[in-house]
XYZ file of C-alpha atoms in Angstrom:
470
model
C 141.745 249.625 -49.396
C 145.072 250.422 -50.719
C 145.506 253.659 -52.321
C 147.547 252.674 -55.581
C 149.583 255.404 -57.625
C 147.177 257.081 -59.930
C 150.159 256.782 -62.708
C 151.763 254.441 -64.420
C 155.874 254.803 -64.289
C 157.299 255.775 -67.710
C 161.126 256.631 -66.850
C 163.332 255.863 -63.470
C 165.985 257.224 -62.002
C 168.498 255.078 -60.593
C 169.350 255.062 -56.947
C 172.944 254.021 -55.200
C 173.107 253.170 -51.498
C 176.489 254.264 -50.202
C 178.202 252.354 -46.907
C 177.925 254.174 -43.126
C 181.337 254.919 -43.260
C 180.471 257.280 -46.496
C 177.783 258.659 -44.786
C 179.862 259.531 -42.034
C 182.876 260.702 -44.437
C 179.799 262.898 -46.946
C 177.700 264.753 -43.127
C 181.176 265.799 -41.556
C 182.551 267.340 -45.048
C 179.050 269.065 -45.144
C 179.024 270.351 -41.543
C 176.604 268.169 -40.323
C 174.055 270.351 -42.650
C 171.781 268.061 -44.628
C 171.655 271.515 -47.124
C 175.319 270.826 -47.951
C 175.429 267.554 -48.581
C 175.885 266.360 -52.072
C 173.065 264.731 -53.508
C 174.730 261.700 -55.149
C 175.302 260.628 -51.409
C 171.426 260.780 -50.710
C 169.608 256.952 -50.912
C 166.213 258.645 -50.209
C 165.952 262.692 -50.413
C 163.409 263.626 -48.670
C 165.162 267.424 -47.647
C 162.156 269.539 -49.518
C 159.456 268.760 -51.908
C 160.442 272.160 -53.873
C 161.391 271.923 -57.385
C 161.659 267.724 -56.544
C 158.179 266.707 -58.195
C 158.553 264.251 -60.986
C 156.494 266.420 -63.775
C 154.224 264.433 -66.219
C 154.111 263.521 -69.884
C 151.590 266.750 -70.518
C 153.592 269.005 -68.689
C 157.133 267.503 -70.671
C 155.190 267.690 -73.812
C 154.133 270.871 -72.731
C 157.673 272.274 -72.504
C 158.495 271.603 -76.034
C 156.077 273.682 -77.479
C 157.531 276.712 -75.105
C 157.871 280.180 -76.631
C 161.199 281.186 -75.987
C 160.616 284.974 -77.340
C 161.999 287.378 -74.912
C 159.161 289.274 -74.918
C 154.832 288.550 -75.278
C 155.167 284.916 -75.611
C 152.457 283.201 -75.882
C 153.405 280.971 -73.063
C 153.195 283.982 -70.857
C 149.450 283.752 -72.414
C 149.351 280.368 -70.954
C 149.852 281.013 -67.452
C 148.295 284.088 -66.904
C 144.786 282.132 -68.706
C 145.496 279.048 -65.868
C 146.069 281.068 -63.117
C 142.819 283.305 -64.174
C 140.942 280.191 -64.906
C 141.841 277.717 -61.844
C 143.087 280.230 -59.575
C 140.537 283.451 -60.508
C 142.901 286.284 -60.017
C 142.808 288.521 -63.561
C 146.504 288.958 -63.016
C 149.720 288.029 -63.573
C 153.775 288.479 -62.896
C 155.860 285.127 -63.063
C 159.443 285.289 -61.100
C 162.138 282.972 -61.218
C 160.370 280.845 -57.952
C 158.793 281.717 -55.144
C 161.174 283.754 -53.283
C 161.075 285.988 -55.805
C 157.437 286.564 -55.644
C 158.000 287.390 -51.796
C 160.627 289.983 -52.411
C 158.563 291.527 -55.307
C 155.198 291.990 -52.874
C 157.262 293.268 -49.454
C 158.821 296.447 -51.354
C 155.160 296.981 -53.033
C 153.500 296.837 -50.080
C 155.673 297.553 -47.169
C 156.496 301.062 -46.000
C 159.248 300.772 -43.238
C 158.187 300.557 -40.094
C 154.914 298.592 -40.607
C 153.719 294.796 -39.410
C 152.644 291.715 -41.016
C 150.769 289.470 -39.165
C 151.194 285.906 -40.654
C 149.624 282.589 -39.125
C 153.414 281.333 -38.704
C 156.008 282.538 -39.659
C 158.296 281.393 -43.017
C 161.680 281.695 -43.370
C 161.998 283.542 -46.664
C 159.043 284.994 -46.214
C 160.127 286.476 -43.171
C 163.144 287.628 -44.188
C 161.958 289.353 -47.164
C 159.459 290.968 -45.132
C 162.031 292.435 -42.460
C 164.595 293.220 -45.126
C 161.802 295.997 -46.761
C 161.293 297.162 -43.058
C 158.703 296.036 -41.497
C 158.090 293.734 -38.337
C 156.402 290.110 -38.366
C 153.806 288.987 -36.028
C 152.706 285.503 -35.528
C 148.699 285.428 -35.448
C 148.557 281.513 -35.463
C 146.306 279.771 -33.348
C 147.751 277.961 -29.794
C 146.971 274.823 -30.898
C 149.495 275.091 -34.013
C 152.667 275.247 -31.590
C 151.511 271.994 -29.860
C 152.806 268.599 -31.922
C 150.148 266.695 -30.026
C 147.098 268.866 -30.474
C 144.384 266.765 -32.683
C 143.187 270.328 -34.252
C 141.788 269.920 -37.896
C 142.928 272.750 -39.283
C 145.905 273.722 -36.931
C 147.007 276.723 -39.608
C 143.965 279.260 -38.675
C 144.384 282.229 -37.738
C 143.435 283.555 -34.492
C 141.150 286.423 -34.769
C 141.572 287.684 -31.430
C 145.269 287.737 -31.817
C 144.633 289.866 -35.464
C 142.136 292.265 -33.916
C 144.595 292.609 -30.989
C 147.532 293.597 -33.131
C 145.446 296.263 -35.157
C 143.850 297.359 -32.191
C 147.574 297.714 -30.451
C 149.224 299.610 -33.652
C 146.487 300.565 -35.510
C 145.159 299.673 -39.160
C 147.036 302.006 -41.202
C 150.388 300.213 -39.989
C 149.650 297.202 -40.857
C 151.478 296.765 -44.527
C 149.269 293.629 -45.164
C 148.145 289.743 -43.482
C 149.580 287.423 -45.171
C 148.270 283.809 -44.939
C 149.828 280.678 -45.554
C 147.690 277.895 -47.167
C 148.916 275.407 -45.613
C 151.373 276.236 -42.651
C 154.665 274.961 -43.339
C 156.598 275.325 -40.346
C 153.494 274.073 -38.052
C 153.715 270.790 -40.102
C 151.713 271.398 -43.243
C 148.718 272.254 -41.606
C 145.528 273.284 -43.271
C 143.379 276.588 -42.862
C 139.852 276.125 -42.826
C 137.172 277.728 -45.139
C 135.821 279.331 -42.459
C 138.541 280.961 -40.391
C 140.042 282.070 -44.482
C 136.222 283.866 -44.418
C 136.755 285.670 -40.847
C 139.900 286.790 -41.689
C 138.326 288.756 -44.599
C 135.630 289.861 -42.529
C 138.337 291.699 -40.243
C 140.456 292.593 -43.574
C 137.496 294.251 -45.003
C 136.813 296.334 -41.603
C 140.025 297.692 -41.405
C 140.522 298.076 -45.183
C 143.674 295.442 -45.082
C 144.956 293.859 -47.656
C 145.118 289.844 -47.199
C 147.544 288.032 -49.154
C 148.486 284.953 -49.084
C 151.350 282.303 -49.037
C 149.439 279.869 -51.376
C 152.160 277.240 -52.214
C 151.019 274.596 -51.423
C 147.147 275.569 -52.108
C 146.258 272.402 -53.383
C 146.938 270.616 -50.608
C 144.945 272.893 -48.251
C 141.990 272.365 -50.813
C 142.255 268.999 -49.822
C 142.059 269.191 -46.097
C 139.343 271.228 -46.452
C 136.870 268.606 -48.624
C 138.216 265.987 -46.025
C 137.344 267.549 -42.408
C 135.105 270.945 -43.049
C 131.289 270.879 -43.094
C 129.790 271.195 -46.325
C 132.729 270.416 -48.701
C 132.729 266.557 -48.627
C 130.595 266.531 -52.187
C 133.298 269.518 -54.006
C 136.487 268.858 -55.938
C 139.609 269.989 -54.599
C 139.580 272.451 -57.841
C 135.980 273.967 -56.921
C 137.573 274.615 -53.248
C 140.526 276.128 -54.184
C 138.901 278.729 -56.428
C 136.614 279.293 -53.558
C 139.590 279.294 -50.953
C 141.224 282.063 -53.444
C 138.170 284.091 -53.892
C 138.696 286.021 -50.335
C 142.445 287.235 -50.922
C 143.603 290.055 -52.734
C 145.974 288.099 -54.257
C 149.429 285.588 -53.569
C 152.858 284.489 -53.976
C 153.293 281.129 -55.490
C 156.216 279.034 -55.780
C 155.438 277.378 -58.156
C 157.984 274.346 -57.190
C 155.472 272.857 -54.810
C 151.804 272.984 -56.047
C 152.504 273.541 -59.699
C 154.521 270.676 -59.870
C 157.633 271.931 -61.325
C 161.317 272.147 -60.991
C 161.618 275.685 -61.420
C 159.378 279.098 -61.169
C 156.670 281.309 -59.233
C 154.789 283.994 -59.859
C 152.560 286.994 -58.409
C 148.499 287.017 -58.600
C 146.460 289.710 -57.800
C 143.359 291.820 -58.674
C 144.328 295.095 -58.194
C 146.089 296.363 -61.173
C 148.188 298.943 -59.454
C 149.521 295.893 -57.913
C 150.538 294.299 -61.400
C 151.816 297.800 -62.595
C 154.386 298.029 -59.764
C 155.172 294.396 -59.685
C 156.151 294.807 -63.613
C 158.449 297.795 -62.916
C 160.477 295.872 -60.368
C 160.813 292.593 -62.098
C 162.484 294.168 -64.681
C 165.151 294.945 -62.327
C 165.324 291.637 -60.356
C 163.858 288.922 -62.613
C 163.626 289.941 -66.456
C 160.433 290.747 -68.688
C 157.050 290.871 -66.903
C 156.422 288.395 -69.650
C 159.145 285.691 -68.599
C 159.865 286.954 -64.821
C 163.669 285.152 -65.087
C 161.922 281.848 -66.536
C 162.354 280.155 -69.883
C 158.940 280.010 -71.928
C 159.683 275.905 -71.484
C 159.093 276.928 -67.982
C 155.773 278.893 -67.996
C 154.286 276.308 -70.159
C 154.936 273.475 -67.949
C 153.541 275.304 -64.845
C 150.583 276.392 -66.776
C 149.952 272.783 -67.227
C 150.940 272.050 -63.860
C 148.791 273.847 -61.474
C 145.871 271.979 -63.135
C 147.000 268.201 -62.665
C 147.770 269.257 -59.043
C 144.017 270.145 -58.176
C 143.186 266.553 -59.486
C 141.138 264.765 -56.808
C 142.736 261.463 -57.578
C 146.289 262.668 -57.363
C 146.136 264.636 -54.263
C 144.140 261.652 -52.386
C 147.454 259.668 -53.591
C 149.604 262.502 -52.650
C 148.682 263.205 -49.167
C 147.484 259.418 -48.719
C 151.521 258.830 -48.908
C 152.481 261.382 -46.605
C 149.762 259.473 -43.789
C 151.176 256.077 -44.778
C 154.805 257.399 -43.555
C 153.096 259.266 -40.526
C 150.946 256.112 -39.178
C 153.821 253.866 -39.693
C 155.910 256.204 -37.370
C 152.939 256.513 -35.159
C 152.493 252.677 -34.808
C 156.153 252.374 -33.802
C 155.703 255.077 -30.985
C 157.596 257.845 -32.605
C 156.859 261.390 -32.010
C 155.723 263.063 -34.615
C 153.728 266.486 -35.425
C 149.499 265.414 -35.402
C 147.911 265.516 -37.463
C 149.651 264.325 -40.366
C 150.421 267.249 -42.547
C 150.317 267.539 -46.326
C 153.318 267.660 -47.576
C 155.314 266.004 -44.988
C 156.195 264.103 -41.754
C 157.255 266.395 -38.677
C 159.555 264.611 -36.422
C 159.455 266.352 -32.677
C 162.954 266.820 -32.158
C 162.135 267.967 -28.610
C 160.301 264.527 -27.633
C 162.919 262.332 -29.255
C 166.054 264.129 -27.864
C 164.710 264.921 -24.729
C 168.337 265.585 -23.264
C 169.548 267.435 -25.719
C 168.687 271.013 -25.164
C 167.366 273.762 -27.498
C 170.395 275.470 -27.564
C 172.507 272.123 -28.445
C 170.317 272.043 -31.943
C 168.439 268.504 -30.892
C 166.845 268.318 -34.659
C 170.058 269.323 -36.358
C 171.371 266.964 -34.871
C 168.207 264.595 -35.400
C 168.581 265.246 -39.143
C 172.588 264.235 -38.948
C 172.224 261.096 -37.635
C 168.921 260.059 -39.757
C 171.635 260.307 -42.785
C 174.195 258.725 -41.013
C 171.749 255.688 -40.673
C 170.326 255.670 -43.679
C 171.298 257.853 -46.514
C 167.887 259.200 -45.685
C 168.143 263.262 -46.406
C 165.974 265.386 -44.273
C 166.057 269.172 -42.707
C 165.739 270.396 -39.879
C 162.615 273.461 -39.123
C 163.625 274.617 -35.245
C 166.159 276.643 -33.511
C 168.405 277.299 -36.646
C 165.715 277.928 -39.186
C 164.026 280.485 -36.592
C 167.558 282.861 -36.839
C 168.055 285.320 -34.437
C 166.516 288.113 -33.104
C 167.928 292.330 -33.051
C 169.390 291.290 -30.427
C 171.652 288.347 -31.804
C 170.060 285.991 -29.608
C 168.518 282.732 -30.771
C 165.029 282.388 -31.546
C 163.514 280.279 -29.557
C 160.628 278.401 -30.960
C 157.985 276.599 -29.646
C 158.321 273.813 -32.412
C 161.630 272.030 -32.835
C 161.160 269.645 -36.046
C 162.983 267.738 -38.583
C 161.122 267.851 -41.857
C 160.364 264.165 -43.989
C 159.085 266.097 -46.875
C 158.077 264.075 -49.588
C 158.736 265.144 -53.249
C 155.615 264.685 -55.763
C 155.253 261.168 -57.602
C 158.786 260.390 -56.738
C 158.663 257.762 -54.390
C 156.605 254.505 -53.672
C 155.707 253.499 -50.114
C 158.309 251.268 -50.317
C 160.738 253.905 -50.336
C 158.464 255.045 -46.761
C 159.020 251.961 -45.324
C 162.516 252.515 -45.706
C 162.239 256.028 -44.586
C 160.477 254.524 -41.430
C 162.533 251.730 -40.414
C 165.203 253.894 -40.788
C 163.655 256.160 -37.979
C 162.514 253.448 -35.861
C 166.381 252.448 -36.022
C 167.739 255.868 -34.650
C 164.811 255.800 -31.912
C 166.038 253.102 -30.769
C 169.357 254.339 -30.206
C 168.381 257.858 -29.183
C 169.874 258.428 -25.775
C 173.651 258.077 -27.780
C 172.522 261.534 -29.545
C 174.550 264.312 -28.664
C 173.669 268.217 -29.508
C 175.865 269.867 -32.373
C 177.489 273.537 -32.313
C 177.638 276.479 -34.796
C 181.098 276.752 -36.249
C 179.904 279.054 -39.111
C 176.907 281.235 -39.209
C 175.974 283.525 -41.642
C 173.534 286.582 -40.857
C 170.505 285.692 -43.099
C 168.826 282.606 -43.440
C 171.097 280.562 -41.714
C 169.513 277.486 -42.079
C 171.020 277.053 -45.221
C 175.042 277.294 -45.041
C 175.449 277.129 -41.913
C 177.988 274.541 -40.442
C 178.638 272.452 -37.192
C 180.548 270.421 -35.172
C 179.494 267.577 -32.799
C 179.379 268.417 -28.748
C 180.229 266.322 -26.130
C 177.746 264.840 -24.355
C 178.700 266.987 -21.174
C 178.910 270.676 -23.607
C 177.141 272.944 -21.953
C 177.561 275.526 -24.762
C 175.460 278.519 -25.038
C 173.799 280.651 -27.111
C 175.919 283.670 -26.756
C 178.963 281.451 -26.768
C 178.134 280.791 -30.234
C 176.812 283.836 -31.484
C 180.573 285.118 -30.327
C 182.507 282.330 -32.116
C 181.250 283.153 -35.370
C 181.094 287.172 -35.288
């Protein structure tokens, strides 16, 4: 049975398909970075599915009744009595999105020198982390770094890899384990109930605090009624206040699982926590009561983060991001399995098999997908991973471009296109050469970097590039 749109469509956007040559013209101007491309020359946008959800008539109805006081505003009151009721953490910062949540929690809980273990690790998240001193380690299980493992819930944690780590530098170094729900750069895979429970049960012997990533919680919720023991008979909003129960509190962006354009915020139960979080947002973000966000803002994602732990709407959600996957699947494309929540994984490294690492085989994936189509996508490999202290590359296990697929945007129509589209570069995949860095910046690189095409006989290097752009 087909799953239909649990909506009806009130207002549309329209869309213009531009010519190759265009296409061509619009990915050279942007560097061949799908982050720099305008986004009038994008048919299908499928780059992230932050701050893209199409919000509803609750949460726009919502926004006009927004408290714009710059100070105790009731729509402060709002959120902090959604997050407390859906979410069950007694308190509350907001921040301008997500990132700002991640900064705000690595100078609270970070002394310099310490480690967080994460099951993956996040770019910003990351970054933020390293910036306030501390070192990352990646506690994921095998499984996650294999696109062809059929694991259910490829985001757990390994325990032996956590108990290692403590055992190796000791409890009182690490800062905090913080645990993404789901795992974004592994494909959007889920972490079970069980594995979130044994994680606590080693947090709780070492006296650690476990935090988590919980963007896209909803979504994990999900996964976890679908393929874990026991859950089949809950709603996704019963699981998710379960899920939450065993952390100490998260980051939320707000963008994703809240279903808005803009904002984040901080939840935790500790109200030393909340006391320090206030005292820095007023230096990066604005009143604890606002966090950098208009009152517009906090209302809608008050409303928000209760349609998105709707049974009906995340069946339709995630049903859509399957429909894309199994239609790539069918046509023998490689692709991260299973089928992730919030997107389509394309492995770079099994479609551009002569392309190597260091020639940027899904940069150069994600190029050509918009040269074919219009079809905007990113790529999550060998750029997104940075460099390490030593300015060498990264290199990850996982080298992906990312179909991520905005909330109540798009029809499966627009996935057919998205797929044919795909099917169409397969087919032409041995004519894909690697790319090279002609601009690099030192942080997050992902984002502004730019490129130039190689030859198809380049044998450029690592270093080589890492030297070009000092």
């Amino acid at each position: 049975m087909v799953q239909a749109e649990p909506y009806r469509i009130k207002m549309v956007e329209p869309l213009h398909m531009t010519t190759r040559e265009e296409r061509e013209r619009a990915i050279k101007e942007a560097g061949y970075n799908t982050f720099l491309l305008k986004s009038k020359d994008c048919y299908i946008d499928l780059l992230t599915d932050s701050g893209t959800s199409a919000m509803s008539d609750a949460q726009w109805s919502a926004m006009m009744m927004g408290d714009e006081a710059y100070a105790g505003a009731r729509s402060f009151d709002n959120l902090w009595n959604a997050v407390e009721e859906y979410y069950g953490f007694p308190y509350t910062c907001p921040t301008h999105q997500g990132r700002g949540a991640e900064h705000l929690i690595s100078q609270i809980l970070i002394t310099p020198g310490q480690h967080v273990p994460g099951n993956m690790y996040f770019t910003t998240t990351r970054a933020h982390q390293e910036m306030a001193g501390a070192t990352f380690h990646d506690v994921i299980i095998d499984e996650a770094h294999d696109p062809s493992a059929q694991h259910p819930f490829k985001g757990n944690v390994d325990i032996d890899k956590l108990t290692a780590l403590i055992d190796e530098v000791g409890a009182d170094q690490i800062a905090y384990i913080n645990v993404a729900l789901t795992v974004n750069m592994a494909g959007g895979q889920p972490v079970s109930m069980a594995n979130i429970k044994a994680v606590r049960e080693v947090c709780d012997k070492h006296q650690i605090i476990m935090w988590s990533d919980a963007t896209r919680l909803a979504e994990n919720a999900y996964f976890i009624q679908q393929r874990e023991e026991g859950y089949a008979d809950k709603s996704c909003a019963e699981i998710a206040k379960e899920m939450l129960s065993h952390f100490d509190g998260l980051t939320m962006s707000g963008k994703k699982d809240c279903l808005v354009n803009i904002g984040g915020f901080l939840a935790m139960r500790d109200e030393n926590i909340l006391i320090k979080a206030r005292e820095l947002v007023v230096v990066f973000e604005g009143m604890p009561t606002y966090g950098g966000l208009a009152g517009r803002d906090l209302e809608a994602m008050a409303q928000g983060l209760k349609e998105a732990l709707d049974d009906d709407y995340l069946a339709h959600r995630i049903g859509q991001v399957d429909y894309l996957g199994q239609r790539l699947i069918d046509a023998g494309i490689p692709v991260v399995q299973p089928i992730g929540g919030h997107a389509v994984f394309l492995d770079a490294r099994a479609f551009l098999p002569h392309v190597p690492q260091e020639e940027l085989p899904a940069q150069s994936l994600a190029a050509e997908l918009f040269i074919e189509s219009g079809v905007r996508s990113m790529e999550r490999g060998i750029v997104s991973s940075g460099r390490n202290k030593a300015g060498e590359h990264n290199m990850p296990k996982l080298e992906l471009v990312r179909l991520t697929i905005p909330r109540r945007v798009y029809t499966n129509a627009h996935m057919d296109v998205v797929a044919d589209a795909v099917i169409k570069v397969w087919e032409r995949r041995e004519s894909i050469t690697g790319l090279k860095f002609v601009y690099e910046p030192p942080t997050l690189r992902f984002f502004t970097s730019r490129f130039e095409p190689l030859q198809a006989s380049s044998s450029t290097t690592g270093k080589a590039d890492h030297e070009l752009t000092a």
